[in-house]
Amino acid sequence: MFKEVSLVADAIVIASHPTSPQKGHAFCWRLIKASNINKPVVEVETKSGTVITWNSDKKDLALLISEKLGLKTEKPADFGVTLWTEGKRK
């Protein structure tokens, strides 16, 4: 579904409130790696109050969101290399 949404959207904003910020960041990281989307994807993580641009050098959307909501911007985490595969899934 994420890939389908990217076909009609100019950008994707993922709002999350996970039990820990690392879980939210890991979810977004995995989603980006699995989908190969080349449109801006921004995570708004409310628990730690951060806005992250995940897959684009264009940070305008993230900066606008962080300014309007009073949140800080953060660089995306890198969780490393995928260590397993299942069929075509990594």
PDB file of N, CA and C in Angstrom:
ATOM      1  N   MET A   1       0.809  -1.189   0.000  1.00  0.00           N
ATOM      2  CA  MET A   1       0.000   0.000   0.000  1.00  0.00           C
ATOM      3  C   MET A   1       0.858   1.262   0.000  1.00  0.00           C
ATOM      4  N   PHE A   2       1.979   1.243   0.708  1.00  0.00           N
ATOM      5  CA  PHE A   2       2.880   2.392   0.782  1.00  0.00           C
ATOM      6  C   PHE A   2       3.356   2.774  -0.614  1.00  0.00           C
ATOM      7  N   LYS A   3       3.732   1.781  -1.401  1.00  0.00           N
ATOM      8  CA  LYS A   3       4.190   2.012  -2.772  1.00  0.00           C
ATOM      9  C   LYS A   3       3.061   2.606  -3.617  1.00  0.00           C
ATOM     10  N   GLU A   4       1.840   2.107  -3.446  1.00  0.00           N
ATOM     11  CA  GLU A   4       0.688   2.618  -4.202  1.00  0.00           C
ATOM     12  C   GLU A   4       0.410   4.079  -3.865  1.00  0.00           C
ATOM     13  N   VAL A   5       0.503   4.420  -2.604  1.00  0.00           N
ATOM     14  CA  VAL A   5       0.283   5.808  -2.180  1.00  0.00           C
ATOM     15  C   VAL A   5       1.325   6.716  -2.819  1.00  0.00           C
ATOM     16  N   SER A   6       2.558   6.237  -2.918  1.00  0.00           N
ATOM     17  CA  SER A   6       3.623   7.065  -3.478  1.00  0.00           C
ATOM     18  C   SER A   6       3.394   7.392  -4.948  1.00  0.00           C
ATOM     19  N   LEU A   7       2.573   6.614  -5.631  1.00  0.00           N
ATOM     20  CA  LEU A   7       2.297   6.875  -7.044  1.00  0.00           C
ATOM     21  C   LEU A   7       1.414   8.103  -7.240  1.00  0.00           C
ATOM     22  N   VAL A   8       0.609   8.446  -6.254  1.00  0.00           N
ATOM     23  CA  VAL A   8      -0.314   9.580  -6.382  1.00  0.00           C
ATOM     24  C   VAL A   8       0.041  10.751  -5.464  1.00  0.00           C
ATOM     25  N   ALA A   9       0.986  10.582  -4.576  1.00  0.00           N
ATOM     26  CA  ALA A   9       1.345  11.636  -3.620  1.00  0.00           C
ATOM     27  C   ALA A   9       2.655  12.309  -4.027  1.00  0.00           C
ATOM     28  N   ASP A  10       2.778  13.587  -3.698  1.00  0.00           N
ATOM     29  CA  ASP A  10       4.025  14.313  -3.949  1.00  0.00           C
ATOM     30  C   ASP A  10       5.047  14.048  -2.847  1.00  0.00           C
ATOM     31  N   ALA A  11       4.558  13.757  -1.660  1.00  0.00           N
ATOM     32  CA  ALA A  11       5.402  13.469  -0.504  1.00  0.00           C
ATOM     33  C   ALA A  11       4.581  12.632   0.467  1.00  0.00           C
ATOM     34  N   ILE A  12       5.274  11.952   1.375  1.00  0.00           N
ATOM     35  CA  ILE A  12       4.595  11.106   2.355  1.00  0.00           C
ATOM     36  C   ILE A  12       5.051  11.533   3.747  1.00  0.00           C
ATOM     37  N   VAL A  13       4.086  11.742   4.632  1.00  0.00           N
ATOM     38  CA  VAL A  13       4.379  12.081   6.024  1.00  0.00           C
ATOM     39  C   VAL A  13       3.869  10.944   6.894  1.00  0.00           C
ATOM     40  N   ILE A  14       4.766  10.377   7.691  1.00  0.00           N
ATOM     41  CA  ILE A  14       4.412   9.287   8.596  1.00  0.00           C
ATOM     42  C   ILE A  14       4.404   9.853  10.014  1.00  0.00           C
ATOM     43  N   ALA A  15       3.241   9.883  10.629  1.00  0.00           N
ATOM     44  CA  ALA A  15       3.128  10.350  12.008  1.00  0.00           C
ATOM     45  C   ALA A  15       3.151   9.134  12.920  1.00  0.00           C
ATOM     46  N   SER A  16       4.002   9.176  13.950  1.00  0.00           N
ATOM     47  CA  SER A  16       4.095   8.021  14.842  1.00  0.00           C
ATOM     48  C   SER A  16       4.235   8.471  16.294  1.00  0.00           C
ATOM     49  N   HIS A  17       3.819   7.598  17.181  1.00  0.00           N
ATOM     50  CA  HIS A  17       3.978   7.790  18.624  1.00  0.00           C
ATOM     51  C   HIS A  17       4.307   6.416  19.214  1.00  0.00           C
ATOM     52  N   PRO A  18       5.499   5.883  18.880  1.00  0.00           N
ATOM     53  CA  PRO A  18       5.864   4.536  19.316  1.00  0.00           C
ATOM     54  C   PRO A  18       6.222   4.490  20.801  1.00  0.00           C
ATOM     55  N   THR A  19       6.371   3.267  21.308  1.00  0.00           N
ATOM     56  CA  THR A  19       6.763   3.118  22.708  1.00  0.00           C
ATOM     57  C   THR A  19       8.165   3.654  22.952  1.00  0.00           C
ATOM     58  N   SER A  20       9.011   3.644  21.927  1.00  0.00           N
ATOM     59  CA  SER A  20      10.329   4.273  22.019  1.00  0.00           C
ATOM     60  C   SER A  20      10.654   4.899  20.665  1.00  0.00           C
ATOM     61  N   PRO A  21      11.377   6.015  20.662  1.00  0.00           N
ATOM     62  CA  PRO A  21      11.729   6.653  19.396  1.00  0.00           C
ATOM     63  C   PRO A  21      12.477   5.716  18.453  1.00  0.00           C
ATOM     64  N   GLN A  22      13.347   4.873  18.990  1.00  0.00           N
ATOM     65  CA  GLN A  22      14.106   3.941  18.145  1.00  0.00           C
ATOM     66  C   GLN A  22      13.187   2.995  17.380  1.00  0.00           C
ATOM     67  N   LYS A  23      12.101   2.552  17.992  1.00  0.00           N
ATOM     68  CA  LYS A  23      11.152   1.668  17.302  1.00  0.00           C
ATOM     69  C   LYS A  23      10.494   2.384  16.132  1.00  0.00           C
ATOM     70  N   GLY A  24      10.118   3.628  16.327  1.00  0.00           N
ATOM     71  CA  GLY A  24       9.523   4.414  15.248  1.00  0.00           C
ATOM     72  C   GLY A  24      10.503   4.644  14.113  1.00  0.00           C
ATOM     73  N   HIS A  25      11.743   4.972  14.464  1.00  0.00           N
ATOM     74  CA  HIS A  25      12.764   5.199  13.451  1.00  0.00           C
ATOM     75  C   HIS A  25      13.076   3.909  12.694  1.00  0.00           C
ATOM     76  N   ALA A  26      13.135   2.794  13.412  1.00  0.00           N
ATOM     77  CA  ALA A  26      13.403   1.500  12.762  1.00  0.00           C
ATOM     78  C   ALA A  26      12.278   1.136  11.800  1.00  0.00           C
ATOM     79  N   PHE A  27      11.039   1.404  12.188  1.00  0.00           N
ATOM     80  CA  PHE A  27       9.900   1.126  11.312  1.00  0.00           C
ATOM     81  C   PHE A  27      10.014   1.930  10.019  1.00  0.00           C
ATOM     82  N   CYS A  28      10.275   3.219  10.131  1.00  0.00           N
ATOM     83  CA  CYS A  28      10.397   4.065   8.939  1.00  0.00           C
ATOM     84  C   CYS A  28      11.589   3.654   8.088  1.00  0.00           C
ATOM     85  N   TRP A  29      12.706   3.368   8.720  1.00  0.00           N
ATOM     86  CA  TRP A  29      13.902   2.936   7.993  1.00  0.00           C
ATOM     87  C   TRP A  29      13.601   1.689   7.180  1.00  0.00           C
ATOM     88  N   ARG A  30      12.949   0.726   7.801  1.00  0.00           N
ATOM     89  CA  ARG A  30      12.614  -0.532   7.124  1.00  0.00           C
ATOM     90  C   ARG A  30      11.634  -0.299   5.978  1.00  0.00           C
ATOM     91  N   LEU A  31      10.656   0.538   6.196  1.00  0.00           N
ATOM     92  CA  LEU A  31       9.666   0.861   5.171  1.00  0.00           C
ATOM     93  C   LEU A  31      10.332   1.494   3.948  1.00  0.00           C
ATOM     94  N   ILE A  32      11.230   2.411   4.174  1.00  0.00           N
ATOM     95  CA  ILE A  32      11.938   3.084   3.080  1.00  0.00           C
ATOM     96  C   ILE A  32      12.810   2.095   2.321  1.00  0.00           C
ATOM     97  N   LYS A  33      13.557   1.273   3.041  1.00  0.00           N
ATOM     98  CA  LYS A  33      14.444   0.300   2.392  1.00  0.00           C
ATOM     99  C   LYS A  33      13.659  -0.717   1.573  1.00  0.00           C
ATOM    100  N   ALA A  34      12.512  -1.141   2.058  1.00  0.00           N
ATOM    101  CA  ALA A  34      11.719  -2.168   1.372  1.00  0.00           C
ATOM    102  C   ALA A  34      10.976  -1.622   0.160  1.00  0.00           C
ATOM    103  N   SER A  35      10.653  -0.338   0.154  1.00  0.00           N
ATOM    104  CA  SER A  35       9.787   0.195  -0.899  1.00  0.00           C
ATOM    105  C   SER A  35      10.520   0.897  -2.038  1.00  0.00           C
ATOM    106  N   ASN A  36      11.752   1.302  -1.826  1.00  0.00           N
ATOM    107  CA  ASN A  36      12.513   2.018  -2.860  1.00  0.00           C
ATOM    108  C   ASN A  36      11.774   3.235  -3.414  1.00  0.00           C
ATOM    109  N   ILE A  37      11.141   3.983  -2.570  1.00  0.00           N
ATOM    110  CA  ILE A  37      10.410   5.177  -2.986  1.00  0.00           C
ATOM    111  C   ILE A  37      11.394   6.337  -3.116  1.00  0.00           C
ATOM    112  N   ASN A  38      11.254   7.101  -4.201  1.00  0.00           N
ATOM    113  CA  ASN A  38      12.173   8.222  -4.395  1.00  0.00           C
ATOM    114  C   ASN A  38      11.500   9.580  -4.208  1.00  0.00           C
ATOM    115  N   LYS A  39      10.382   9.606  -3.512  1.00  0.00           N
ATOM    116  CA  LYS A  39       9.721  10.861  -3.154  1.00  0.00           C
ATOM    117  C   LYS A  39      10.055  11.177  -1.698  1.00  0.00           C
ATOM    118  N   PRO A  40       9.936  12.433  -1.302  1.00  0.00           N
ATOM    119  CA  PRO A  40      10.244  12.775   0.086  1.00  0.00           C
ATOM    120  C   PRO A  40       9.351  12.019   1.078  1.00  0.00           C
ATOM    121  N   VAL A  41       9.992  11.417   2.066  1.00  0.00           N
ATOM    122  CA  VAL A  41       9.277  10.752   3.155  1.00  0.00           C
ATOM    123  C   VAL A  41       9.749  11.405   4.451  1.00  0.00           C
ATOM    124  N   VAL A  42       8.791  11.938   5.203  1.00  0.00           N
ATOM    125  CA  VAL A  42       9.095  12.635   6.446  1.00  0.00           C
ATOM    126  C   VAL A  42       8.392  11.913   7.588  1.00  0.00           C
ATOM    127  N   GLU A  43       9.142  11.643   8.653  1.00  0.00           N
ATOM    128  CA  GLU A  43       8.560  11.047   9.857  1.00  0.00           C
ATOM    129  C   GLU A  43       8.367  12.153  10.893  1.00  0.00           C
ATOM    130  N   VAL A  44       7.180  12.215  11.451  1.00  0.00           N
ATOM    131  CA  VAL A  44       6.904  13.114  12.571  1.00  0.00           C
ATOM    132  C   VAL A  44       6.707  12.207  13.775  1.00  0.00           C
ATOM    133  N   GLU A  45       7.695  12.190  14.653  1.00  0.00           N
ATOM    134  CA  GLU A  45       7.694  11.278  15.796  1.00  0.00           C
ATOM    135  C   GLU A  45       7.356  12.102  17.038  1.00  0.00           C
ATOM    136  N   THR A  46       6.148  11.903  17.546  1.00  0.00           N
ATOM    137  CA  THR A  46       5.638  12.771  18.603  1.00  0.00           C
ATOM    138  C   THR A  46       6.196  12.469  19.989  1.00  0.00           C
ATOM    139  N   LYS A  47       6.624  11.256  20.223  1.00  0.00           N
ATOM    140  CA  LYS A  47       7.127  10.906  21.559  1.00  0.00           C
ATOM    141  C   LYS A  47       8.392  11.705  21.904  1.00  0.00           C
ATOM    142  N   SER A  48       9.318  11.803  20.942  1.00  0.00           N
ATOM    143  CA  SER A  48      10.542  12.570  21.194  1.00  0.00           C
ATOM    144  C   SER A  48      10.486  13.967  20.582  1.00  0.00           C
ATOM    145  N   GLY A  49       9.418  14.257  19.853  1.00  0.00           N
ATOM    146  CA  GLY A  49       9.261  15.577  19.255  1.00  0.00           C
ATOM    147  C   GLY A  49      10.232  15.862  18.133  1.00  0.00           C
ATOM    148  N   THR A  50      10.434  14.877  17.252  1.00  0.00           N
ATOM    149  CA  THR A  50      11.382  15.052  16.160  1.00  0.00           C
ATOM    150  C   THR A  50      10.719  14.888  14.797  1.00  0.00           C
ATOM    151  N   VAL A  51      11.328  15.529  13.818  1.00  0.00           N
ATOM    152  CA  VAL A  51      10.914  15.420  12.423  1.00  0.00           C
ATOM    153  C   VAL A  51      12.144  14.979  11.640  1.00  0.00           C
ATOM    154  N   ILE A  52      12.002  13.928  10.846  1.00  0.00           N
ATOM    155  CA  ILE A  52      13.127  13.349  10.117  1.00  0.00           C
ATOM    156  C   ILE A  52      12.783  13.235   8.640  1.00  0.00           C
ATOM    157  N   THR A  53      13.689  13.704   7.778  1.00  0.00           N
ATOM    158  CA  THR A  53      13.572  13.469   6.342  1.00  0.00           C
ATOM    159  C   THR A  53      14.323  12.182   6.049  1.00  0.00           C
ATOM    160  N   TRP A  54      13.620  11.170   5.541  1.00  0.00           N
ATOM    161  CA  TRP A  54      14.217   9.848   5.409  1.00  0.00           C
ATOM    162  C   TRP A  54      14.946   9.579   4.110  1.00  0.00           C
ATOM    163  N   ASN A  55      14.461  10.047   3.006  1.00  0.00           N
ATOM    164  CA  ASN A  55      15.073   9.599   1.755  1.00  0.00           C
ATOM    165  C   ASN A  55      15.229  10.701   0.723  1.00  0.00           C
ATOM    166  N   SER A  56      15.456  11.898   1.152  1.00  0.00           N
ATOM    167  CA  SER A  56      15.551  12.992   0.200  1.00  0.00           C
ATOM    168  C   SER A  56      16.470  14.074   0.734  1.00  0.00           C
ATOM    169  N   ASP A  57      17.175  14.702  -0.174  1.00  0.00           N
ATOM    170  CA  ASP A  57      17.998  15.840   0.218  1.00  0.00           C
ATOM    171  C   ASP A  57      17.154  17.089   0.411  1.00  0.00           C
ATOM    172  N   LYS A  58      15.911  17.031  -0.053  1.00  0.00           N
ATOM    173  CA  LYS A  58      15.008  18.173   0.088  1.00  0.00           C
ATOM    174  C   LYS A  58      14.418  18.169   1.494  1.00  0.00           C
ATOM    175  N   LYS A  59      14.895  19.069   2.309  1.00  0.00           N
ATOM    176  CA  LYS A  59      14.463  19.114   3.701  1.00  0.00           C
ATOM    177  C   LYS A  59      13.400  20.182   3.950  1.00  0.00           C
ATOM    178  N   ASP A  60      12.923  20.834   2.885  1.00  0.00           N
ATOM    179  CA  ASP A  60      11.959  21.926   3.039  1.00  0.00           C
ATOM    180  C   ASP A  60      10.702  21.501   3.786  1.00  0.00           C
ATOM    181  N   LEU A  61      10.145  20.349   3.423  1.00  0.00           N
ATOM    182  CA  LEU A  61       8.917  19.879   4.061  1.00  0.00           C
ATOM    183  C   LEU A  61       9.148  19.600   5.544  1.00  0.00           C
ATOM    184  N   ALA A  62      10.248  18.935   5.865  1.00  0.00           N
ATOM    185  CA  ALA A  62      10.560  18.637   7.267  1.00  0.00           C
ATOM    186  C   ALA A  62      10.768  19.918   8.069  1.00  0.00           C
ATOM    187  N   LEU A  63      11.452  20.883   7.482  1.00  0.00           N
ATOM    188  CA  LEU A  63      11.678  22.156   8.182  1.00  0.00           C
ATOM    189  C   LEU A  63      10.372  22.907   8.404  1.00  0.00           C
ATOM    190  N   LEU A  64       9.499  22.893   7.414  1.00  0.00           N
ATOM    191  CA  LEU A  64       8.199  23.551   7.552  1.00  0.00           C
ATOM    192  C   LEU A  64       7.371  22.900   8.661  1.00  0.00           C
ATOM    193  N   ILE A  65       7.321  21.567   8.655  1.00  0.00           N
ATOM    194  CA  ILE A  65       6.561  20.841   9.680  1.00  0.00           C
ATOM    195  C   ILE A  65       7.137  21.107  11.068  1.00  0.00           C
ATOM    196  N   SER A  66       8.462  21.026  11.196  1.00  0.00           N
ATOM    197  CA  SER A  66       9.075  21.229  12.514  1.00  0.00           C
ATOM    198  C   SER A  66       8.835  22.650  13.021  1.00  0.00           C
ATOM    199  N   GLU A  67       8.887  23.612  12.115  1.00  0.00           N
ATOM    200  CA  GLU A  67       8.644  25.005  12.510  1.00  0.00           C
ATOM    201  C   GLU A  67       7.196  25.211  12.956  1.00  0.00           C
ATOM    202  N   LYS A  68       6.257  24.696  12.187  1.00  0.00           N
ATOM    203  CA  LYS A  68       4.831  24.887  12.496  1.00  0.00           C
ATOM    204  C   LYS A  68       4.409  24.158  13.770  1.00  0.00           C
ATOM    205  N   LEU A  69       5.019  22.985  14.028  1.00  0.00           N
ATOM    206  CA  LEU A  69       4.637  22.195  15.200  1.00  0.00           C
ATOM    207  C   LEU A  69       5.553  22.414  16.407  1.00  0.00           C
ATOM    208  N   GLY A  70       6.615  23.182  16.228  1.00  0.00           N
ATOM    209  CA  GLY A  70       7.544  23.430  17.324  1.00  0.00           C
ATOM    210  C   GLY A  70       8.367  22.203  17.686  1.00  0.00           C
ATOM    211  N   LEU A  71       8.710  21.396  16.690  1.00  0.00           N
ATOM    212  CA  LEU A  71       9.506  20.186  16.909  1.00  0.00           C
ATOM    213  C   LEU A  71      10.909  20.390  16.359  1.00  0.00           C
ATOM    214  N   LYS A  72      11.845  19.557  16.787  1.00  0.00           N
ATOM    215  CA  LYS A  72      13.219  19.656  16.293  1.00  0.00           C
ATOM    216  C   LYS A  72      13.410  18.710  15.102  1.00  0.00           C
ATOM    217  N   THR A  73      14.364  19.030  14.250  1.00  0.00           N
ATOM    218  CA  THR A  73      14.698  18.135  13.142  1.00  0.00           C
ATOM    219  C   THR A  73      15.875  17.264  13.560  1.00  0.00           C
ATOM    220  N   GLU A  74      15.948  16.110  12.958  1.00  0.00           N
ATOM    221  CA  GLU A  74      16.990  15.144  13.294  1.00  0.00           C
ATOM    222  C   GLU A  74      17.409  14.416  12.027  1.00  0.00           C
ATOM    223  N   LYS A  75      18.653  13.973  11.973  1.00  0.00           N
ATOM    224  CA  LYS A  75      19.112  13.169  10.843  1.00  0.00           C
ATOM    225  C   LYS A  75      18.553  11.758  10.985  1.00  0.00           C
ATOM    226  N   PRO A  76      18.301  11.086   9.855  1.00  0.00           N
ATOM    227  CA  PRO A  76      17.775   9.720   9.941  1.00  0.00           C
ATOM    228  C   PRO A  76      18.817   8.743  10.477  1.00  0.00           C
ATOM    229  N   ALA A  77      18.342   7.737  11.177  1.00  0.00           N
ATOM    230  CA  ALA A  77      19.217   6.682  11.693  1.00  0.00           C
ATOM    231  C   ALA A  77      19.571   5.728  10.560  1.00  0.00           C
ATOM    232  N   ASP A  78      20.691   5.054  10.703  1.00  0.00           N
ATOM    233  CA  ASP A  78      21.069   4.006   9.754  1.00  0.00           C
ATOM    234  C   ASP A  78      21.202   2.724  10.563  1.00  0.00           C
ATOM    235  N   PHE A  79      20.339   1.780  10.289  1.00  0.00           N
ATOM    236  CA  PHE A  79      20.331   0.537  11.051  1.00  0.00           C
ATOM    237  C   PHE A  79      21.169  -0.557  10.402  1.00  0.00           C
ATOM    238  N   GLY A  80      21.969  -0.197   9.415  1.00  0.00           N
ATOM    239  CA  GLY A  80      22.910  -1.146   8.841  1.00  0.00           C
ATOM    240  C   GLY A  80      22.367  -1.960   7.686  1.00  0.00           C
ATOM    241  N   VAL A  81      23.053  -3.040   7.417  1.00  0.00           N
ATOM    242  CA  VAL A  81      22.760  -3.916   6.291  1.00  0.00           C
ATOM    243  C   VAL A  81      21.721  -4.955   6.683  1.00  0.00           C
ATOM    244  N   THR A  82      20.841  -5.294   5.742  1.00  0.00           N
ATOM    245  CA  THR A  82      19.878  -6.370   5.972  1.00  0.00           C
ATOM    246  C   THR A  82      20.634  -7.687   6.071  1.00  0.00           C
ATOM    247  N   LEU A  83      20.366  -8.466   7.100  1.00  0.00           N
ATOM    248  CA  LEU A  83      21.119  -9.692   7.337  1.00  0.00           C
ATOM    249  C   LEU A  83      20.402 -10.955   6.900  1.00  0.00           C
ATOM    250  N   TRP A  84      19.161 -10.867   6.459  1.00  0.00           N
ATOM    251  CA  TRP A  84      18.434 -12.060   6.045  1.00  0.00           C
ATOM    252  C   TRP A  84      17.539 -11.730   4.864  1.00  0.00           C
ATOM    253  N   THR A  85      17.183 -12.753   4.124  1.00  0.00           N
ATOM    254  CA  THR A  85      16.224 -12.601   3.034  1.00  0.00           C
ATOM    255  C   THR A  85      15.227 -13.743   3.096  1.00  0.00           C
ATOM    256  N   GLU A  86      14.026 -13.473   2.610  1.00  0.00           N
ATOM    257  CA  GLU A  86      12.980 -14.492   2.562  1.00  0.00           C
ATOM    258  C   GLU A  86      12.283 -14.324   1.221  1.00  0.00           C
ATOM    259  N   GLY A  87      12.572 -15.221   0.288  1.00  0.00           N
ATOM    260  CA  GLY A  87      12.041 -15.054  -1.054  1.00  0.00           C
ATOM    261  C   GLY A  87      12.604 -13.788  -1.653  1.00  0.00           C
ATOM    262  N   LYS A  88      11.727 -12.883  -2.071  1.00  0.00           N
ATOM    263  CA  LYS A  88      12.173 -11.606  -2.621  1.00  0.00           C
ATOM    264  C   LYS A  88      12.265 -10.524  -1.556  1.00  0.00           C
ATOM    265  N   ARG A  89      11.855 -10.838  -0.345  1.00  0.00           N
ATOM    266  CA  ARG A  89      11.887  -9.857   0.747  1.00  0.00           C
ATOM    267  C   ARG A  89      13.242  -9.830   1.416  1.00  0.00           C
ATOM    268  N   LYS A  90      13.654  -8.657   1.801  1.00  0.00           N
ATOM    269  CA  LYS A  90      14.890  -8.509   2.581  1.00  0.00           C
ATOM    270  C   LYS A  90      14.560  -7.901   3.911  1.00  0.00           C
TER     271      LYS A  90
END
